[in-house]
């Protein structure tokens, strides 16, 4: 009998599992696919207050999000990093005074201690103006943070497991019924097809865009429509400029979009907002979205971006709480928790909406409901302990990287940076006493070694080449088809021999 069973291994499910396990509850989490294979790996990857939400008067959400930036940065200074955003003033769109007012609020609403404040930019003299068209003369530069979204999920799951939670991937919750004051939950192992039951005193439905589907299929509550599914797509192109800042651009349709330096050699451009019907697992960018993002970018940069330049795209579905807004881009990004049932029967907590940025605060609110139903255990703690590999001072990333390079001089600069960013202090667990790259076993290409793959399988629930190449890392951008195949074969053989 678990205290809590969590449905869904996205950021919300894993954040709740970590918080609950750390307070002393017994926790089981089931994820039907890979961790972070849903919306949580398809985001723009910003830990941000959300400048745009100020226009919708979402002050509570913006304040909470602004505060979370430095909390998450301190918890995970390897996978989270500060990022400066350049906002050019566009003569035909929002006036300069409005941008200045928004950024003043953004700087002062709360939580900013280390991140530098907003400054005004002369785009004629600053390097940020160089790639832009000549009409852009003035801009603003402000701070937010960037995060490796999929790794944020996996590190929460790892920490939850290290604190006692049972994490099951490729495991679908197919049925949940109340029985003698608790839940009987049927789990299906999607690799073998076998089913088994577990019992839990409380259930959390953190199935993201599938939340209503789970309510229908597993709980028999058909016809629920609590979330509005809104597709957002991104394109990746070879890098558009040399400096390390991002741009936030306004578009004439009132939307904003970002261009963000990505994986050293690329620029990430996104996103879009369009209502989506259908299976969230099958969402894919449409030709119109690709064309829209290229055209919008071309409005600002001297060098146009063509659809042929795109090297990768991804698409995800936001599970937004359905607040009845008429336009997809206006639907609230805030989260709503809904409790169903009494403690003596077995409580179900459903999660609608939310952002990566606020996952820890959402988890904390869910824990308050859990305490109400099951009784309190430990105190609030999740913001004060680092995520795995993040146990170094927040401003010392460069020092950590230098130390790694000194200890393992055979690593090329790109691989050293990638390993430090992905694993922080845990990079040492992968590299051990290696003196040469060959000591790490097989070389799968682009700096991916057998030692790293074995670590990901042993410690991070990776079972397929896709898990390794697109969620634990983004090496999928660099490996050839043959290299991907060789990695897949290696992993299958290892799994078969372990079984
Ligand atoms: P998910 O990550 O989808 O997790 C739900 C999980 O439940 C899935 O992995 C699924 O496989 C699993 N599941 C479903 N049914 C079952 C079942 N029956 N049994 C077991 N498992 C099941 N937020 C930010 O803070 N910053 C951003 O920059 C940002 N940009 C975004 C851009 C886009 C285009 C999108 C789409 C979202 C963005 N977000 C951003 C929002 C953020 O990504 C989401 O709010 C967040 O990832 C939702 O997490 P989740 O855990 O609720 O859902």
mmCIF file of N, CA and C in Angstrom, residues 22-122:
data_model
loop_
_atom_site.group_PDB
_atom_site.id
_atom_site.type_symbol
_atom_site.label_atom_id
_atom_site.label_comp_id
_atom_site.label_asym_id
_atom_site.label_seq_id
_atom_site.Cartn_x
_atom_site.Cartn_y
_atom_site.Cartn_z
ATOM 1 N N UNK A 22 10.496 13.116 -0.542
ATOM 2 C CA UNK A 22 11.391 13.831 0.378
ATOM 3 C C UNK A 22 10.734 14.157 1.706
ATOM 4 N N UNK A 23 9.382 14.223 1.714
ATOM 5 C CA UNK A 23 8.699 14.499 2.989
ATOM 6 C C UNK A 23 8.405 13.218 3.767
ATOM 7 N N UNK A 24 8.700 12.068 3.124
ATOM 8 C CA UNK A 24 8.522 10.811 3.849
ATOM 9 C C UNK A 24 7.315 9.989 3.448
ATOM 10 N N UNK A 25 6.576 10.415 2.423
ATOM 11 C CA UNK A 25 5.466 9.586 1.939
ATOM 12 C C UNK A 25 6.021 8.478 1.044
ATOM 13 N N UNK A 26 5.334 7.347 1.009
ATOM 14 C CA UNK A 26 5.741 6.307 0.052
ATOM 15 C C UNK A 26 5.034 6.604 -1.279
ATOM 16 N N UNK A 27 5.802 6.546 -2.370
ATOM 17 C CA UNK A 27 5.305 7.040 -3.659
ATOM 18 C C UNK A 27 5.586 6.034 -4.769
ATOM 19 N N UNK A 28 4.596 5.858 -5.648
ATOM 20 C CA UNK A 28 4.800 5.079 -6.864
ATOM 21 C C UNK A 28 4.404 5.974 -8.038
ATOM 22 N N UNK A 29 5.257 6.064 -9.060
ATOM 23 C CA UNK A 29 4.918 6.869 -10.245
ATOM 24 C C UNK A 29 4.921 5.967 -11.469
ATOM 25 N N UNK A 30 3.872 6.096 -12.292
ATOM 26 C CA UNK A 30 3.809 5.314 -13.536
ATOM 27 C C UNK A 30 3.789 6.259 -14.728
ATOM 28 N N UNK A 31 4.686 6.013 -15.670
ATOM 29 C CA UNK A 31 4.753 6.799 -16.916
ATOM 30 C C UNK A 31 4.578 5.823 -18.082
ATOM 31 N N UNK A 32 3.619 6.105 -18.957
ATOM 32 C CA UNK A 32 3.303 5.109 -19.991
ATOM 33 C C UNK A 32 4.375 5.015 -21.082
ATOM 34 N N UNK A 33 5.178 6.068 -21.234
ATOM 35 C CA UNK A 33 6.214 6.031 -22.256
ATOM 36 C C UNK A 33 7.552 6.280 -21.560
ATOM 37 N N UNK A 34 8.378 7.167 -22.133
ATOM 38 C CA UNK A 34 9.612 7.548 -21.441
ATOM 39 C C UNK A 34 9.327 8.773 -20.576
ATOM 40 N N UNK A 35 10.127 8.978 -19.543
ATOM 41 C CA UNK A 35 10.023 10.205 -18.756
ATOM 42 C C UNK A 35 10.179 11.392 -19.710
ATOM 43 N N UNK A 36 9.371 12.418 -19.526
ATOM 44 C CA UNK A 36 9.451 13.650 -20.341
ATOM 45 C C UNK A 36 9.129 13.441 -21.817
ATOM 46 N N UNK A 37 8.499 12.328 -22.153
ATOM 47 C CA UNK A 37 8.192 12.130 -23.570
ATOM 48 C C UNK A 37 6.945 12.913 -23.994
ATOM 49 N N UNK A 38 6.193 13.462 -23.031
ATOM 50 C CA UNK A 38 5.018 14.281 -23.360
ATOM 51 C C UNK A 38 5.436 15.741 -23.530
ATOM 52 N N UNK A 39 4.563 16.641 -23.081
ATOM 53 C CA UNK A 39 4.804 18.075 -23.292
ATOM 54 C C UNK A 39 6.124 18.548 -22.704
ATOM 55 N N UNK A 40 6.584 17.893 -21.657
ATOM 56 C CA UNK A 40 7.729 18.431 -20.909
ATOM 57 C C UNK A 40 9.049 18.419 -21.673
ATOM 58 N N UNK A 41 9.133 17.776 -22.838
ATOM 59 C CA UNK A 41 10.375 17.931 -23.598
ATOM 60 C C UNK A 41 10.152 18.747 -24.873
ATOM 61 N N UNK A 42 8.963 19.285 -25.030
ATOM 62 C CA UNK A 42 8.665 20.012 -26.279
ATOM 63 C C UNK A 42 8.462 21.504 -26.037
ATOM 64 N N UNK A 43 8.996 22.012 -24.936
ATOM 65 C CA UNK A 43 8.743 23.411 -24.589
ATOM 66 C C UNK A 43 9.791 24.331 -25.210
ATOM 67 N N UNK A 44 9.638 25.638 -24.962
ATOM 68 C CA UNK A 44 10.651 26.609 -25.395
ATOM 69 C C UNK A 44 11.832 26.597 -24.423
ATOM 70 N N UNK A 45 11.663 25.939 -23.296
ATOM 71 C CA UNK A 45 12.733 25.675 -22.320
ATOM 72 C C UNK A 45 13.138 26.926 -21.553
ATOM 73 N N UNK A 46 12.161 27.781 -21.297
ATOM 74 C CA UNK A 46 12.455 28.988 -20.534
ATOM 75 C C UNK A 46 11.921 28.856 -19.120
ATOM 76 N N UNK A 47 12.768 29.278 -18.181
ATOM 77 C CA UNK A 47 12.288 29.489 -16.817
ATOM 78 C C UNK A 47 12.069 30.988 -16.769
ATOM 79 N N UNK A 48 10.847 31.377 -16.964
ATOM 80 C CA UNK A 48 10.600 32.811 -17.183
ATOM 81 C C UNK A 48 9.354 33.295 -16.469
ATOM 82 N N UNK A 49 9.385 34.609 -16.196
ATOM 83 C CA UNK A 49 8.206 35.210 -15.566
ATOM 84 C C UNK A 49 7.058 35.261 -16.553
ATOM 85 N N UNK A 50 7.384 35.404 -17.838
ATOM 86 C CA UNK A 50 6.337 35.501 -18.854
ATOM 87 C C UNK A 50 5.902 36.945 -19.038
ATOM 88 N N UNK A 51 6.769 37.725 -19.700
ATOM 89 C CA UNK A 51 6.493 39.148 -19.919
ATOM 90 C C UNK A 51 5.103 39.363 -20.519
ATOM 91 N N UNK A 52 4.733 38.484 -21.428
ATOM 92 C CA UNK A 52 3.459 38.623 -22.151
ATOM 93 C C UNK A 52 2.246 38.462 -21.230
ATOM 94 N N UNK A 53 2.413 37.669 -20.156
ATOM 95 C CA UNK A 53 1.253 37.422 -19.285
ATOM 96 C C UNK A 53 0.853 38.681 -18.517
ATOM 97 N N UNK A 54 1.794 39.660 -18.447
ATOM 98 C CA UNK A 54 1.446 40.929 -17.784
ATOM 99 C C UNK A 54 0.296 41.604 -18.526
ATOM 100 N N UNK A 55 0.275 41.423 -19.853
ATOM 101 C CA UNK A 55 -0.801 42.045 -20.650
ATOM 102 C C UNK A 55 -2.157 41.451 -20.324
ATOM 103 N N UNK A 56 -2.132 40.220 -19.767
ATOM 104 C CA UNK A 56 -3.399 39.579 -19.381
ATOM 105 C C UNK A 56 -3.622 39.701 -17.878
ATOM 106 N N UNK A 57 -2.863 40.604 -17.248
ATOM 107 C CA UNK A 57 -2.995 40.903 -15.807
ATOM 108 C C UNK A 57 -2.789 39.676 -14.930
ATOM 109 N N UNK A 58 -1.950 38.726 -15.369
ATOM 110 C CA UNK A 58 -1.734 37.510 -14.571
ATOM 111 C C UNK A 58 -0.587 37.764 -13.580
ATOM 112 N N UNK A 59 -0.794 38.748 -12.685
ATOM 113 C CA UNK A 59 0.299 39.178 -11.801
ATOM 114 C C UNK A 59 0.743 38.078 -10.841
ATOM 115 N N UNK A 60 -0.221 37.299 -10.314
ATOM 116 C CA UNK A 60 0.149 36.235 -9.378
ATOM 117 C C UNK A 60 1.082 35.227 -10.059
ATOM 118 N N UNK A 61 0.676 34.816 -11.253
ATOM 119 C CA UNK A 61 1.470 33.838 -12.002
ATOM 120 C C UNK A 61 2.855 34.408 -12.328
ATOM 121 N N UNK A 62 2.890 35.669 -12.763
ATOM 122 C CA UNK A 62 4.180 36.261 -13.154
ATOM 123 C C UNK A 62 5.086 36.373 -11.925
ATOM 124 N N UNK A 63 4.542 36.826 -10.794
ATOM 125 C CA UNK A 63 5.385 36.968 -9.609
ATOM 126 C C UNK A 63 5.956 35.607 -9.186
ATOM 127 N N UNK A 64 5.065 34.610 -9.115
ATOM 128 C CA UNK A 64 5.501 33.273 -8.703
ATOM 129 C C UNK A 64 6.587 32.753 -9.662
ATOM 130 N N UNK A 65 6.395 32.992 -10.952
ATOM 131 C CA UNK A 65 7.349 32.505 -11.959
ATOM 132 C C UNK A 65 8.679 33.244 -11.842
ATOM 133 N N UNK A 66 8.605 34.564 -11.645
ATOM 134 C CA UNK A 66 9.849 35.337 -11.496
ATOM 135 C C UNK A 66 10.639 34.822 -10.300
ATOM 136 N N UNK A 67 9.934 34.550 -9.216
ATOM 137 C CA UNK A 67 10.624 34.065 -8.012
ATOM 138 C C UNK A 67 11.276 32.709 -8.246
ATOM 139 N N UNK A 68 10.616 31.881 -9.035
ATOM 140 C CA UNK A 68 11.139 30.527 -9.265
ATOM 141 C C UNK A 68 12.430 30.507 -10.062
ATOM 142 N N UNK A 69 12.682 31.567 -10.851
ATOM 143 C CA UNK A 69 13.878 31.553 -11.709
ATOM 144 C C UNK A 69 15.148 31.295 -10.898
ATOM 145 N N UNK A 70 15.334 32.086 -9.850
ATOM 146 C CA UNK A 70 16.595 31.940 -9.110
ATOM 147 C C UNK A 70 16.580 30.727 -8.183
ATOM 148 N N UNK A 71 15.386 30.300 -7.773
ATOM 149 C CA UNK A 71 15.297 29.079 -6.945
ATOM 150 C C UNK A 71 15.759 27.885 -7.778
ATOM 151 N N UNK A 72 15.231 27.773 -8.998
ATOM 152 C CA UNK A 72 15.574 26.620 -9.847
ATOM 153 C C UNK A 72 17.027 26.694 -10.326
ATOM 154 N N UNK A 73 17.494 27.888 -10.599
ATOM 155 C CA UNK A 73 18.900 28.074 -11.006
ATOM 156 C C UNK A 73 19.828 27.570 -9.885
ATOM 157 N N UNK A 74 19.504 27.924 -8.648
ATOM 158 C CA UNK A 74 20.353 27.489 -7.515
ATOM 159 C C UNK A 74 20.258 25.979 -7.294
ATOM 160 N N UNK A 75 19.083 25.399 -7.562
ATOM 161 C CA UNK A 75 18.915 23.947 -7.374
ATOM 162 C C UNK A 75 19.632 23.148 -8.445
ATOM 163 N N UNK A 76 19.786 23.745 -9.622
ATOM 164 C CA UNK A 76 20.316 22.978 -10.757
ATOM 165 C C UNK A 76 21.168 23.874 -11.653
ATOM 166 N N UNK A 77 22.312 24.380 -11.121
ATOM 167 C CA UNK A 77 23.100 25.332 -11.928
ATOM 168 C C UNK A 77 23.789 24.694 -13.118
ATOM 169 N N UNK A 78 23.652 23.355 -13.270
ATOM 170 C CA UNK A 78 24.177 22.716 -14.477
ATOM 171 C C UNK A 78 23.166 22.797 -15.611
ATOM 172 N N UNK A 79 21.905 22.440 -15.361
ATOM 173 C CA UNK A 79 20.931 22.410 -16.457
ATOM 174 C C UNK A 79 20.152 23.727 -16.601
ATOM 175 N N UNK A 80 20.271 24.622 -15.618
ATOM 176 C CA UNK A 80 19.609 25.930 -15.711
ATOM 177 C C UNK A 80 20.701 26.988 -15.857
ATOM 178 N N UNK A 81 20.500 27.944 -16.738
ATOM 179 C CA UNK A 81 21.479 29.036 -16.834
ATOM 180 C C UNK A 81 20.753 30.337 -17.158
ATOM 181 N N UNK A 82 21.350 31.450 -16.706
ATOM 182 C CA UNK A 82 20.707 32.733 -17.008
ATOM 183 C C UNK A 82 20.850 33.068 -18.484
ATOM 184 N N UNK A 83 19.917 33.788 -18.993
ATOM 185 C CA UNK A 83 19.926 34.134 -20.408
ATOM 186 C C UNK A 83 19.432 35.577 -20.534
ATOM 187 N N UNK A 84 20.105 36.372 -21.377
ATOM 188 C CA UNK A 84 19.645 37.735 -21.626
ATOM 189 C C UNK A 84 18.790 37.749 -22.894
ATOM 190 N N UNK A 85 17.713 38.511 -22.856
ATOM 191 C CA UNK A 85 16.788 38.609 -23.989
ATOM 192 C C UNK A 85 16.792 40.021 -24.543
ATOM 193 N N UNK A 86 16.949 40.129 -25.844
ATOM 194 C CA UNK A 86 16.919 41.431 -26.511
ATOM 195 C C UNK A 86 15.536 41.623 -27.122
ATOM 196 N N UNK A 87 14.905 42.719 -26.743
ATOM 197 C CA UNK A 87 13.563 43.040 -27.248
ATOM 198 C C UNK A 87 13.668 44.310 -28.090
ATOM 199 N N UNK A 88 13.740 44.178 -29.419
ATOM 200 C CA UNK A 88 13.837 45.394 -30.243
ATOM 201 C C UNK A 88 12.507 46.142 -30.244
ATOM 202 N N UNK A 89 12.601 47.452 -30.228
ATOM 203 C CA UNK A 89 11.368 48.237 -30.341
ATOM 204 C C UNK A 89 10.963 48.278 -31.808
ATOM 205 N N UNK A 90 9.700 47.942 -32.084
ATOM 206 C CA UNK A 90 9.181 47.911 -33.460
ATOM 207 C C UNK A 90 8.203 49.071 -33.577
ATOM 208 N N UNK A 91 8.509 50.003 -34.488
ATOM 209 C CA UNK A 91 7.742 51.250 -34.546
ATOM 210 C C UNK A 91 6.234 51.021 -34.700
ATOM 211 N N UNK A 92 5.817 49.977 -35.426
ATOM 212 C CA UNK A 92 4.388 49.797 -35.686
ATOM 213 C C UNK A 92 3.673 48.997 -34.603
ATOM 214 N N UNK A 93 4.392 48.479 -33.619
ATOM 215 C CA UNK A 93 3.752 47.582 -32.637
ATOM 216 C C UNK A 93 3.730 48.230 -31.244
ATOM 217 N N UNK A 94 3.878 47.457 -30.166
ATOM 218 C CA UNK A 94 3.716 48.032 -28.823
ATOM 219 C C UNK A 94 4.657 49.233 -28.635
ATOM 220 N N UNK A 95 4.127 50.342 -28.077
ATOM 221 C CA UNK A 95 4.955 51.541 -27.907
ATOM 222 C C UNK A 95 6.079 51.325 -26.885
ATOM 223 N N UNK A 96 7.148 52.120 -27.012
ATOM 224 C CA UNK A 96 8.316 51.963 -26.133
ATOM 225 C C UNK A 96 7.945 52.138 -24.665
ATOM 226 N N UNK A 97 7.016 53.077 -24.369
ATOM 227 C CA UNK A 97 6.679 53.314 -22.951
ATOM 228 C C UNK A 97 6.035 52.069 -22.339
ATOM 229 N N UNK A 98 5.262 51.324 -23.155
ATOM 230 C CA UNK A 98 4.591 50.126 -22.635
ATOM 231 C C UNK A 98 5.629 49.029 -22.352
ATOM 232 N N UNK A 99 6.599 48.890 -23.254
ATOM 233 C CA UNK A 99 7.656 47.891 -23.053
ATOM 234 C C UNK A 99 8.450 48.245 -21.796
ATOM 235 N N UNK A 100 8.747 49.552 -21.644
ATOM 236 C CA UNK A 100 9.522 50.004 -20.493
ATOM 237 C C UNK A 100 8.758 49.714 -19.187
ATOM 238 N N UNK A 101 7.440 49.965 -19.219
ATOM 239 C CA UNK A 101 6.621 49.735 -18.019
ATOM 240 C C UNK A 101 6.592 48.234 -17.687
ATOM 241 N N UNK A 102 6.372 47.410 -18.717
ATOM 242 C CA UNK A 102 6.332 45.953 -18.497
ATOM 243 C C UNK A 102 7.648 45.467 -17.902
ATOM 244 N N UNK A 103 8.745 45.973 -18.447
ATOM 245 C CA UNK A 103 10.057 45.507 -17.970
ATOM 246 C C UNK A 103 10.372 46.051 -16.577
ATOM 247 N N UNK A 104 9.853 47.236 -16.258
ATOM 248 C CA UNK A 104 10.034 47.766 -14.901
ATOM 249 C C UNK A 104 9.341 46.824 -13.907
ATOM 250 N N UNK A 105 8.099 46.450 -14.238
ATOM 251 C CA UNK A 105 7.362 45.518 -13.362
ATOM 252 C C UNK A 105 8.126 44.194 -13.262
ATOM 253 N N UNK A 106 8.590 43.730 -14.404
ATOM 254 C CA UNK A 106 9.299 42.446 -14.471
ATOM 255 C C UNK A 106 10.518 42.450 -13.552
ATOM 256 N N UNK A 107 11.238 43.568 -13.545
ATOM 257 C CA UNK A 107 12.433 43.678 -12.699
ATOM 258 C C UNK A 107 12.078 43.751 -11.216
ATOM 259 N N UNK A 108 10.887 44.304 -10.910
ATOM 260 C CA UNK A 108 10.608 44.624 -9.501
ATOM 261 C C UNK A 108 9.517 43.793 -8.856
ATOM 262 N N UNK A 109 8.855 42.917 -9.603
ATOM 263 C CA UNK A 109 7.755 42.153 -8.974
ATOM 264 C C UNK A 109 8.274 41.176 -7.930
ATOM 265 N N UNK A 110 9.509 40.716 -8.078
ATOM 266 C CA UNK A 110 10.028 39.857 -7.001
ATOM 267 C C UNK A 110 11.069 38.863 -7.435
ATOM 268 N N UNK A 111 11.874 38.437 -6.464
ATOM 269 C CA UNK A 111 12.730 37.269 -6.658
ATOM 270 C C UNK A 111 14.039 37.482 -7.382
ATOM 271 N N UNK A 112 14.375 38.729 -7.804
ATOM 272 C CA UNK A 112 15.600 38.910 -8.593
ATOM 273 C C UNK A 112 16.734 39.388 -7.685
ATOM 274 N N UNK A 113 17.698 38.487 -7.451
ATOM 275 C CA UNK A 113 18.836 38.873 -6.613
ATOM 276 C C UNK A 113 20.125 38.835 -7.429
ATOM 277 N N UNK A 114 20.313 37.796 -8.210
ATOM 278 C CA UNK A 114 21.556 37.647 -8.980
ATOM 279 C C UNK A 114 21.398 38.029 -10.443
ATOM 280 N N UNK A 115 20.216 37.839 -10.966
ATOM 281 C CA UNK A 115 20.019 38.122 -12.399
ATOM 282 C C UNK A 115 20.127 39.627 -12.640
ATOM 283 N N UNK A 116 20.900 40.042 -13.665
ATOM 284 C CA UNK A 116 21.043 41.479 -13.899
ATOM 285 C C UNK A 116 19.736 42.115 -14.374
ATOM 286 N N UNK A 117 19.559 43.419 -14.097
ATOM 287 C CA UNK A 117 18.296 44.090 -14.461
ATOM 288 C C UNK A 117 18.238 44.449 -15.948
ATOM 289 N N UNK A 118 17.101 45.034 -16.309
ATOM 290 C CA UNK A 118 16.882 45.498 -17.681
ATOM 291 C C UNK A 118 17.807 46.665 -18.014
ATOM 292 N N UNK A 119 18.245 46.730 -19.275
ATOM 293 C CA UNK A 119 18.944 47.942 -19.721
ATOM 294 C C UNK A 119 18.464 48.295 -21.127
ATOM 295 N N UNK A 120 18.667 49.554 -21.468
ATOM 296 C CA UNK A 120 18.263 50.011 -22.799
ATOM 297 C C UNK A 120 19.438 49.758 -23.747
ATOM 298 N N UNK A 121 19.146 49.347 -24.980
ATOM 299 C CA UNK A 121 20.208 49.057 -25.947
ATOM 300 C C UNK A 121 20.112 49.988 -27.140
ATOM 301 N N UNK A 122 21.263 50.475 -27.572
ATOM 302 C CA UNK A 122 21.341 51.166 -28.854
ATOM 303 C C UNK A 122 21.713 50.107 -29.889
#
